[in-house]
Amino acid sequence: MIYEGKQKIWSEYQKEIPDDHYFYVRSCIRQSFFPASEATFLDITRNKLGKDIFETEHHTTCGGIAYHSDTIPQETVMTIIARQFALMAKNGYENYVCSCITSFGLYCETMETWREFPELEAKIRENLWKSCKLEFAKPKFLIHASDLIYKYRKLIAAQAVRKLVNVHTGEPLKVVEHIGCHYSKMFPSKGVGGAEYPYVLVGMIEAWGGEIVDYPERRHCCGFGFRQYFIKGNRGYSLSNTHKKFESMEPFKPDLIITNCPGCPYFLDRWQYVIAESTGKTYGQDGHGIPALTYEEVAGLVMGYDPWDLGLQTHQVGVEPLLDKMGVEYDPAKKYLGKNGKDIGAPAPCSCLK
Amino acid sequence: MKNNILIIGGGPAGLEASAQLQRMGYNVILIEKDSVLGGHLAKWDRLFPDGVPADEVLSGLIHGTEGVKLFTETEIRAINRLEKSYNVRLTNGITVLSDAVLIASGFDLFNAVKKEEYGYGIYDRVITNADLEAYFKNGSDKRIDHPKRIGFVHCVGSRDEKSGCRSCSKVCCATAVKQAIEVKESFPDAEVFCFYMDLRLFGRHYEDLYLKAQKEYGVRFIRGRVAEVSENIDGSLVIKAEDTVASKPLKATMDLLVLMSGMRPSVSGKAVGDLLEMTVEEDGYFAVRSGIAAGQRSPLPGLFLAGAATGPKTLPETLADARAAAVEIDRYLTEIFPDARNYKQLVRERW
Amino acid sequence: MVDFGFGLVPSSRMNLDLFDKEKYEELAEIEPDVRICMACGSCTAVCTAGKYTRTSLREAIEDIKNAKPEKALEMLRACQLCGKCSMVCPRGINTRHLILSITKVYSAK
Amino acid sequence: MGKLYDLLMKDYRLKEGLNACINCGTCTAICPAAEFYRYDPRRIVDIVQSKDDEEIEKLLKSDTIWYCGECMSCVTRCPRKNAAGLIIMSLRNLSIELGYFIESEKGRQQYLLTKDLCSNILDYGYCVYPRRFDYAGHPEAGRVWEWEEKHLDDVFERLGGNLDGKGPGAMRRIPQEDLEQIRNIFDITGATERMENVRKAGEKKAAELGMTVEEFSEMVYKQSDPKHLNH
């Protein structure tokens, strides 16, 4: 692997990311499964970086999951998107930051389709007025929330209390990055680093002291596949695609997987559980899995957030080996406590996965 | 009849046209931007279909240019069209008043780095056709270390709109087959695979070469374009394609992957064209005057084109082009150019 | 082991790393023309058995090269050795001999 | 030639997604579905560009068009700037519009998908809503979800969420006025009509099979014929 070759490509795919004043839009999956990640993101941008980032309670799903499950027409999803954009403009913002990768890809595609077919844009403008009495607007900058963390990765490193380094050996942690397919595969120029060697997560890992490992199936989808997951009869597809990735990364012995798509950390986590429980195979050390974290969680860890405030207890793959390597202090007894130490029980143990 | 003729480009087209025009008695000035003559031919080891050494062909071409005024490491600084002739200032300080100009600026090899998914310049064991020729010529390349499995990827920067190159580069299929045979000669134990979309083996003896590669060398031809390449922990490469004959995705591990970089319009040729405000077509190559019968004439009177400046060509085609250019230049300089009174009308009628 | 109601499913991806070079050389030894097939499909187009069954010499040759010899044998099982394919092969392959050779080499355990 | 093709061509996704295909196979080479289903996106594109209505109709009624996971990895690969994934989306769209989807096992799944995802959006403003994501239906969500499901309010409170709460925050209760607007959007852009049609088609199919809607739903959720898979 020739590092300089990648650098050359990275230098060709740098997108403009505005400095401040962001309109934040949440992700259905991230909110449902990783609510602490979004909370951490807002805390970092607002309180650690001092940025203005605004959220309105009136925004909704973009409809992307329903759209990519072919349950709603294109015109419907485009009008919902137009509504989100209108809310941004109404609140005086023009920098649109979304938490979801499916949304991000869909926004890019929608803007591109409107550009190519102005009559469609006109139709959506009309739809928006008819249905919501809102004025049509488009963002000046469309960015994914991971783009923002990427932009401020060095500021975060400056405030970090620890690095992505094994404190026992002094070696950098080996990190696998997984980019959501819809981040840049459709529009390579919209993603930091392009589609083949995206830099958005690599940049974070480098800035925070980890070592990136590139493995043959790096570019492959996690296997979500929308309808291929939601319907039980189709889940073999989803599972098998994740399995293919893990078989490919196994020889590299990664310590950690970092993701920027909301769904991927769920699938890369839970499918390890299913593979372990149904076949006995595990990919981490001594029967453990490989933790698959969101970029917000990884940022939070280096900045010294408590792992249980970050929600790491809601991953099925245990994160303790990673925390031990990083020298993160944590109280195992507090892992599953509710707010203010409330006892809310704990998950049943797995039969195979540690 | 000692007209000055300026020939731009010292590759096969420029050399051959120089030789022909010199023999006809013209005063030929040949400029070449590099320090050596021959263009890509100088970097190639052997040529399809019969494997003659490129050196031999090149020295033959150079030999024919005796008497030609030759300037290497020389480019054009400025060029003006006077009433009939071209006033050309060269970077070596010399100014030439030329009655006819031949652009033989050739092609650039596609920069394989741009086909990002193949990882040239990123994965250690991905090389190009040009790298392999250099290896055959010089005998060393640390990326080539007793490979057991070698893959050839056709159409790299050809027939690919994503890389901005729609056209077929014509020579890569035959080059791949030739190199597959040669690599098998160098490493008899190796398994060799060619991944192609269509095998365009149109020329004389090319099909024989293909048959030979299959029959005598056991080269495996797989119809399917390579979709992506990645690197294993041991540095070997994983390639993915669809075998479109079987309608199934496939993967294979390779120790060496050779990308058949195609032809792209020459960047330095384009710079010369810009000085003359010459039209290029959508594909980036220079436009000939009109249609298929235009031969070597450019839209500008007295300005001619030969070789890959007007699109991908094989070596024999390039040489034929050069000879045709010589004939057309001669015709122009004898039938149109001398008639000062009727020059404009003759240009209208016969250019 | 837990039953989730679904599980890993088989891959269709052909893996050329599994190609049995020695066996193939054995075949090429007795029928060298296996190397020169161009996969044009003429044989399959005229195949008598192919009209009624899934028989295809073109596919069988592909299957062998793609490390799926069992599929190749399956592809040739209904062949009646009528020889029409040998009449149309543009490369003049002795297809009957090739079919017999494939069966001989790859059926042997 | 081409009544169905003409209908397809009205779809912006097809206009964007279909240029002339050269059958190179780069899409299939990396397609997650081509590996785990009996599926070849290259052939789908080729059939559509053939404009052969008979073949297109077969596709619209088949399982084949439902194998794609819409990851769009094919878009990055195509040397002719085709988008097999977008072509699939327009085929699915037409299959639903014409009611053909109900003919195939995989297509039929739209009945459940439409019901679940659209009602999540209309009822809550989210595509996924944790109270409707049950461990029983999703055993792969793990022991940890089994636990979270029992303590959703506590878990969300602990993790800085705002489950069903007022104001902004993760999984907040989206105000009724906003849900009204989403419903209006559904009404005027054809989503409501589509939901109705899909529901009716599903119920009709259930009746044809002599099943109650519940039995039908259960079957659609779990059924997977081995014919979809490679051997």
CSV table of C-alpha atoms in Angstrom, one decimal, chain A residues 8-314:
chain,number,residue,atom,x,y,z
A,8,LYS,CA,-3.0,12.4,-4.0
A,9,ILE,CA,-6.6,11.2,-4.4
A,10,TRP,CA,-7.7,12.8,-1.2
A,11,SER,CA,-6.3,16.1,-2.3
A,12,GLU,CA,-8.6,16.0,-5.3
A,13,TYR,CA,-11.8,15.4,-3.3
A,14,GLN,CA,-12.0,18.2,-0.7
A,15,LYS,CA,-15.4,19.7,-0.3
A,16,GLU,CA,-16.2,23.1,1.1
A,17,ILE,CA,-17.5,22.8,4.6
A,18,PRO,CA,-18.8,26.1,6.2
A,19,ASP,CA,-17.4,27.4,9.4
A,20,ASP,CA,-20.5,28.0,11.5
A,21,HIS,CA,-24.3,28.3,11.7
A,22,TYR,CA,-25.7,24.9,11.0
A,23,PHE,CA,-29.2,23.6,10.7
A,24,TYR,CA,-29.2,20.1,12.2
A,25,VAL,CA,-31.5,17.3,11.1
A,26,ARG,CA,-31.6,14.0,12.9
A,27,SER,CA,-31.5,10.4,11.6
A,28,CYS,CA,-34.3,7.9,12.2
A,29,ILE,CA,-31.9,5.0,12.9
A,30,ARG,CA,-29.4,7.0,14.8
A,31,GLN,CA,-32.0,8.4,17.1
A,32,SER,CA,-33.6,5.0,17.7
A,33,PHE,CA,-30.4,3.0,18.3
A,34,PHE,CA,-27.7,5.6,19.1
A,35,PRO,CA,-29.5,8.6,20.7
A,36,ALA,CA,-26.4,9.4,22.8
A,37,SER,CA,-24.3,9.8,19.6
A,38,GLU,CA,-26.5,12.6,18.4
A,39,ALA,CA,-26.5,14.1,21.9
A,40,THR,CA,-22.7,13.9,21.9
A,41,PHE,CA,-22.4,15.4,18.5
A,42,LEU,CA,-24.5,18.4,19.5
A,43,ASP,CA,-22.5,18.8,22.8
A,44,ILE,CA,-19.2,18.7,21.0
A,45,THR,CA,-20.2,21.2,18.3
A,46,ARG,CA,-22.0,23.5,20.6
A,47,ASN,CA,-20.1,23.4,23.9
A,48,LYS,CA,-16.6,22.2,23.0
A,49,LEU,CA,-16.3,23.9,19.6
A,50,GLY,CA,-18.6,26.8,20.3
A,51,LYS,CA,-20.6,26.6,17.1
A,52,ASP,CA,-24.1,27.6,16.4
A,53,ILE,CA,-26.1,24.5,15.5
A,54,PHE,CA,-29.8,24.7,15.5
A,55,GLU,CA,-32.4,22.0,15.7
A,56,THR,CA,-36.2,22.5,15.3
A,57,GLU,CA,-38.7,20.0,16.8
A,58,HIS,CA,-40.7,20.5,13.6
A,59,HIS,CA,-38.4,18.5,11.3
A,60,THR,CA,-39.2,14.9,10.5
A,61,THR,CA,-37.8,11.9,8.7
A,62,CYS,CA,-36.7,12.7,5.2
A,63,GLY,CA,-38.6,9.5,4.2
A,64,GLY,CA,-35.4,8.0,2.8
A,65,ILE,CA,-35.8,4.5,4.3
A,66,ALA,CA,-39.4,4.3,3.1
A,67,TYR,CA,-38.4,5.6,-0.3
A,68,HIS,CA,-35.5,3.1,-0.6
A,69,SER,CA,-37.9,0.4,0.4
A,70,ASP,CA,-40.0,1.5,-2.5
A,71,THR,CA,-43.0,2.3,-0.5
A,72,ILE,CA,-43.5,5.9,-1.4
A,73,PRO,CA,-43.1,7.7,-4.8
A,74,GLN,CA,-40.2,9.9,-5.7
A,75,GLU,CA,-42.4,12.9,-5.7
A,76,THR,CA,-43.4,12.2,-2.1
A,77,VAL,CA,-39.9,12.0,-0.8
A,78,MET,CA,-38.8,15.0,-2.7
A,79,THR,CA,-41.6,17.1,-1.2
A,80,ILE,CA,-40.7,15.9,2.3
A,81,ILE,CA,-37.2,17.0,1.6
A,82,ALA,CA,-38.3,20.3,0.3
A,83,ARG,CA,-40.2,20.7,3.5
A,84,GLN,CA,-37.0,20.1,5.5
A,85,PHE,CA,-35.1,22.6,3.4
A,86,ALA,CA,-38.0,25.1,3.9
A,87,LEU,CA,-37.7,24.7,7.7
A,88,MET,CA,-34.0,25.5,7.4
A,89,ALA,CA,-34.6,28.7,5.5
A,90,LYS,CA,-37.5,29.7,7.7
A,91,ASN,CA,-35.2,29.6,10.7
A,92,GLY,CA,-32.6,31.7,8.9
A,93,TYR,CA,-30.1,29.0,8.1
A,94,GLU,CA,-28.4,27.9,4.8
A,95,ASN,CA,-26.0,25.3,6.0
A,96,TYR,CA,-27.8,22.0,6.2
A,97,VAL,CA,-26.2,19.3,8.3
A,98,CYS,CA,-27.8,15.9,8.4
A,99,SER,CA,-27.1,13.0,10.7
A,100,CYS,CA,-28.1,10.3,8.3
A,101,ILE,CA,-26.2,9.0,5.3
A,102,THR,CA,-29.3,7.7,3.4
A,103,SER,CA,-30.7,11.3,3.8
A,104,PHE,CA,-27.4,12.8,2.7
A,105,GLY,CA,-27.3,10.7,-0.5
A,106,LEU,CA,-31.0,11.4,-1.2
A,107,TYR,CA,-30.5,15.1,-0.7
A,108,CYS,CA,-27.6,15.1,-3.2
A,109,GLU,CA,-29.6,13.0,-5.7
A,110,THR,CA,-32.7,15.2,-5.3
A,111,MET,CA,-30.7,18.5,-5.8
A,112,GLU,CA,-29.0,16.9,-8.8
A,113,THR,CA,-32.4,15.8,-10.3
A,114,TRP,CA,-33.9,19.2,-9.7
A,115,ARG,CA,-30.9,20.8,-11.4
A,116,GLU,CA,-31.3,18.5,-14.4
A,117,PHE,CA,-35.1,18.6,-14.6
A,118,PRO,CA,-36.2,22.1,-13.6
A,119,GLU,CA,-39.9,21.2,-14.4
A,120,LEU,CA,-39.7,18.7,-11.6
A,121,GLU,CA,-38.3,21.3,-9.2
A,122,ALA,CA,-41.2,23.5,-10.1
A,123,LYS,CA,-43.7,20.7,-9.4
A,124,ILE,CA,-42.2,20.1,-6.0
A,125,ARG,CA,-42.2,23.8,-5.2
A,126,GLU,CA,-45.9,23.8,-6.0
A,127,ASN,CA,-46.5,20.6,-3.9
A,128,LEU,CA,-44.8,22.2,-1.0
A,129,TRP,CA,-46.9,25.2,-1.1
A,130,LYS,CA,-50.1,23.3,-1.5
A,131,SER,CA,-49.4,20.8,1.3
A,132,CYS,CA,-47.5,22.9,3.8
A,133,LYS,CA,-47.8,26.6,2.8
A,134,LEU,CA,-44.0,26.8,3.0
A,135,GLU,CA,-41.6,28.7,0.8
A,136,PHE,CA,-39.3,26.6,-1.3
A,137,ALA,CA,-35.6,26.9,-0.6
A,138,LYS,CA,-32.4,25.1,-1.1
A,139,PRO,CA,-29.4,24.9,1.1
A,140,LYS,CA,-26.2,26.7,0.2
A,141,PHE,CA,-24.2,23.9,1.7
A,142,LEU,CA,-25.2,20.3,2.2
A,143,ILE,CA,-23.1,18.4,4.6
A,144,HIS,CA,-23.1,15.2,6.5
A,145,ALA,CA,-22.5,15.5,10.3
A,146,SER,CA,-19.3,13.4,9.9
A,147,ASP,CA,-18.0,16.1,7.5
A,148,LEU,CA,-18.2,18.5,10.4
A,149,ILE,CA,-16.4,16.3,12.8
A,150,TYR,CA,-13.8,15.7,10.1
A,151,LYS,CA,-13.4,19.5,9.6
A,152,TYR,CA,-12.8,20.0,13.3
A,153,ARG,CA,-10.8,16.8,13.9
A,154,LYS,CA,-7.7,18.6,14.8
A,155,LEU,CA,-9.5,20.9,17.3
A,156,ILE,CA,-11.0,17.8,18.8
A,157,ALA,CA,-7.5,16.3,19.0
A,158,ALA,CA,-6.3,19.4,20.7
A,159,GLN,CA,-8.9,19.0,23.4
A,160,ALA,CA,-8.6,15.2,23.6
A,161,VAL,CA,-7.6,13.5,26.8
A,162,ARG,CA,-6.4,10.3,25.2
A,163,LYS,CA,-5.5,8.9,21.8
A,164,LEU,CA,-6.5,5.9,19.8
A,165,VAL,CA,-3.4,4.2,21.1
A,166,ASN,CA,-3.0,1.0,23.1
A,167,VAL,CA,-1.8,2.3,26.4
A,168,HIS,CA,-0.1,-1.0,27.3
A,169,THR,CA,2.0,-1.3,24.2
A,170,GLY,CA,2.1,2.3,23.0
A,171,GLU,CA,1.0,1.0,19.6
A,172,PRO,CA,-1.7,2.9,17.7
A,173,LEU,CA,-5.0,1.0,17.6
A,174,LYS,CA,-5.8,-0.6,14.3
A,175,VAL,CA,-9.0,0.9,13.0
A,176,VAL,CA,-11.3,-0.2,10.2
A,177,GLU,CA,-13.4,2.6,8.7
A,178,HIS,CA,-16.8,1.9,7.1
A,179,ILE,CA,-18.4,4.5,5.0
A,180,GLY,CA,-22.2,4.4,4.3
A,181,CYS,CA,-22.7,3.6,0.7
A,182,HIS,CA,-24.9,6.6,0.0
A,183,TYR,CA,-22.2,9.0,1.3
A,184,SER,CA,-20.2,9.2,-1.9
A,185,LYS,CA,-20.8,6.2,-4.1
A,186,MET,CA,-23.4,8.0,-6.2
A,187,PHE,CA,-21.7,11.4,-6.2
A,188,PRO,CA,-18.0,11.0,-5.4
A,189,SER,CA,-17.3,14.7,-5.4
A,190,LYS,CA,-19.8,15.2,-2.6
A,191,GLY,CA,-17.8,13.2,-0.1
A,192,VAL,CA,-14.5,14.1,1.5
A,193,GLY,CA,-12.0,11.9,-0.2
A,194,GLY,CA,-14.3,10.7,-3.0
A,195,ALA,CA,-15.8,7.2,-3.4
A,196,GLU,CA,-12.9,4.8,-3.6
A,197,TYR,CA,-10.7,6.0,-0.7
A,198,PRO,CA,-13.0,8.2,1.3
A,199,TYR,CA,-11.0,10.4,3.8
A,200,VAL,CA,-13.8,11.6,6.1
A,201,LEU,CA,-13.2,8.9,8.7
A,202,VAL,CA,-9.6,8.2,7.9
A,203,GLY,CA,-8.8,11.9,8.6
A,204,MET,CA,-10.4,11.5,12.1
A,205,ILE,CA,-8.5,8.4,12.9
A,206,GLU,CA,-5.2,9.9,11.8
A,207,ALA,CA,-5.8,13.0,13.8
A,208,TRP,CA,-6.7,11.0,16.9
A,209,GLY,CA,-3.6,8.8,16.8
A,210,GLY,CA,-5.0,5.5,15.3
A,211,GLU,CA,-3.8,3.5,12.4
A,212,ILE,CA,-6.1,2.8,9.5
A,213,VAL,CA,-6.2,-0.7,8.1
A,214,ASP,CA,-7.4,-1.2,4.6
A,215,TYR,CA,-8.8,-4.6,3.8
A,216,PRO,CA,-10.1,-6.1,0.6
A,217,GLU,CA,-13.9,-5.7,1.3
A,218,ARG,CA,-13.6,-2.2,2.7
A,219,ARG,CA,-15.8,-0.7,0.0
A,220,HIS,CA,-18.5,-3.4,0.3
A,221,CYS,CA,-22.0,-2.5,1.7
A,222,CYS,CA,-22.8,-3.6,5.3
A,223,GLY,CA,-25.8,-5.3,3.7
A,224,PHE,CA,-28.7,-3.3,5.2
A,225,GLY,CA,-30.5,-3.3,1.9
A,226,PHE,CA,-33.6,-1.7,3.3
A,227,ARG,CA,-36.3,-4.3,2.4
A,228,GLN,CA,-33.5,-6.9,2.6
A,229,TYR,CA,-33.4,-6.3,6.4
A,230,PHE,CA,-36.9,-5.2,7.3
A,231,ILE,CA,-38.4,-8.5,6.1
A,232,LYS,CA,-37.3,-11.4,8.1
A,233,GLY,CA,-37.2,-13.8,5.1
A,234,ASN,CA,-34.6,-11.5,3.4
A,235,ARG,CA,-32.2,-11.2,6.3
A,236,GLY,CA,-29.9,-13.8,5.0
A,237,TYR,CA,-28.8,-11.3,2.4
A,238,SER,CA,-28.0,-8.7,5.0
A,239,LEU,CA,-26.2,-11.1,7.3
A,240,SER,CA,-24.2,-12.6,4.5
A,241,ASN,CA,-22.9,-9.3,3.3
A,242,THR,CA,-21.6,-8.3,6.7
A,243,HIS,CA,-20.2,-11.8,7.1
A,244,LYS,CA,-18.2,-11.3,3.9
A,245,LYS,CA,-16.7,-8.1,5.3
A,246,PHE,CA,-15.7,-9.6,8.6
A,247,GLU,CA,-14.1,-12.6,6.9
A,248,SER,CA,-12.1,-10.2,4.8
A,249,MET,CA,-11.0,-7.9,7.7
A,250,GLU,CA,-10.2,-10.8,10.1
A,251,PRO,CA,-6.6,-11.3,9.2
A,252,PHE,CA,-5.9,-7.6,9.9
A,253,LYS,CA,-7.0,-8.0,13.5
A,254,PRO,CA,-8.7,-4.6,13.9
A,255,ASP,CA,-9.3,-3.2,17.3
A,256,LEU,CA,-12.2,-1.1,16.3
A,257,ILE,CA,-14.6,-0.2,13.4
A,258,ILE,CA,-15.7,3.4,12.9
A,259,THR,CA,-18.7,4.2,10.8
A,260,ASN,CA,-20.4,7.3,9.6
A,261,CYS,CA,-23.7,5.9,8.5
A,262,PRO,CA,-26.4,5.3,11.3
A,263,GLY,CA,-27.4,1.8,10.1
A,264,CYS,CA,-23.9,0.4,9.5
A,265,PRO,CA,-22.8,0.3,13.2
A,266,TYR,CA,-26.1,-1.4,14.1
A,267,PHE,CA,-25.6,-4.1,11.4
A,268,LEU,CA,-21.8,-4.5,11.9
A,269,ASP,CA,-22.5,-5.0,15.6
A,270,ARG,CA,-25.6,-7.1,15.5
A,271,TRP,CA,-24.6,-9.4,12.7
A,272,GLN,CA,-21.5,-10.3,14.6
A,273,TYR,CA,-23.8,-11.3,17.4
A,274,VAL,CA,-25.9,-13.4,15.0
A,275,ILE,CA,-22.8,-15.0,13.4
A,276,ALA,CA,-21.4,-15.8,16.9
A,277,GLU,CA,-24.7,-17.2,18.3
A,278,SER,CA,-25.6,-19.2,15.2
A,279,THR,CA,-22.2,-20.5,14.1
A,280,GLY,CA,-19.8,-19.9,17.0
A,281,LYS,CA,-17.5,-17.7,15.0
A,282,THR,CA,-16.2,-14.5,16.6
A,283,TYR,CA,-13.9,-11.9,15.1
A,284,GLY,CA,-12.3,-10.2,18.1
A,285,GLN,CA,-9.8,-11.6,20.6
A,286,ASP,CA,-10.7,-14.5,22.8
A,287,GLY,CA,-14.4,-14.8,21.9
A,288,HIS,CA,-15.0,-11.1,21.8
A,289,GLY,CA,-16.3,-9.2,18.8
A,290,ILE,CA,-14.9,-6.1,17.1
A,291,PRO,CA,-16.6,-3.0,18.5
A,292,ALA,CA,-18.4,-1.1,15.7
A,293,LEU,CA,-18.8,2.5,16.8
A,294,THR,CA,-20.2,5.7,15.4
A,295,TYR,CA,-17.8,8.5,14.8
A,296,GLU,CA,-19.5,10.5,17.5
A,297,GLU,CA,-18.8,7.8,20.0
A,298,VAL,CA,-15.1,7.6,19.0
A,299,ALA,CA,-14.8,11.4,19.2
A,300,GLY,CA,-16.5,11.2,22.6
A,301,LEU,CA,-14.0,8.6,23.8
A,302,VAL,CA,-10.9,10.6,22.9
A,303,MET,CA,-12.4,13.7,24.4
A,304,GLY,CA,-13.0,11.9,27.7
A,305,TYR,CA,-16.7,11.3,27.8
A,306,ASP,CA,-17.9,8.5,30.0
A,307,PRO,CA,-18.4,5.5,27.9
A,308,TRP,CA,-21.8,4.8,29.4
A,309,ASP,CA,-22.8,8.4,28.7
A,310,LEU,CA,-21.9,7.7,25.1
A,311,GLY,CA,-24.3,4.8,25.0
A,312,LEU,CA,-21.6,2.1,24.4
A,313,GLN,CA,-23.6,-0.2,26.6
A,314,THR,CA,-26.2,-0.4,23.8
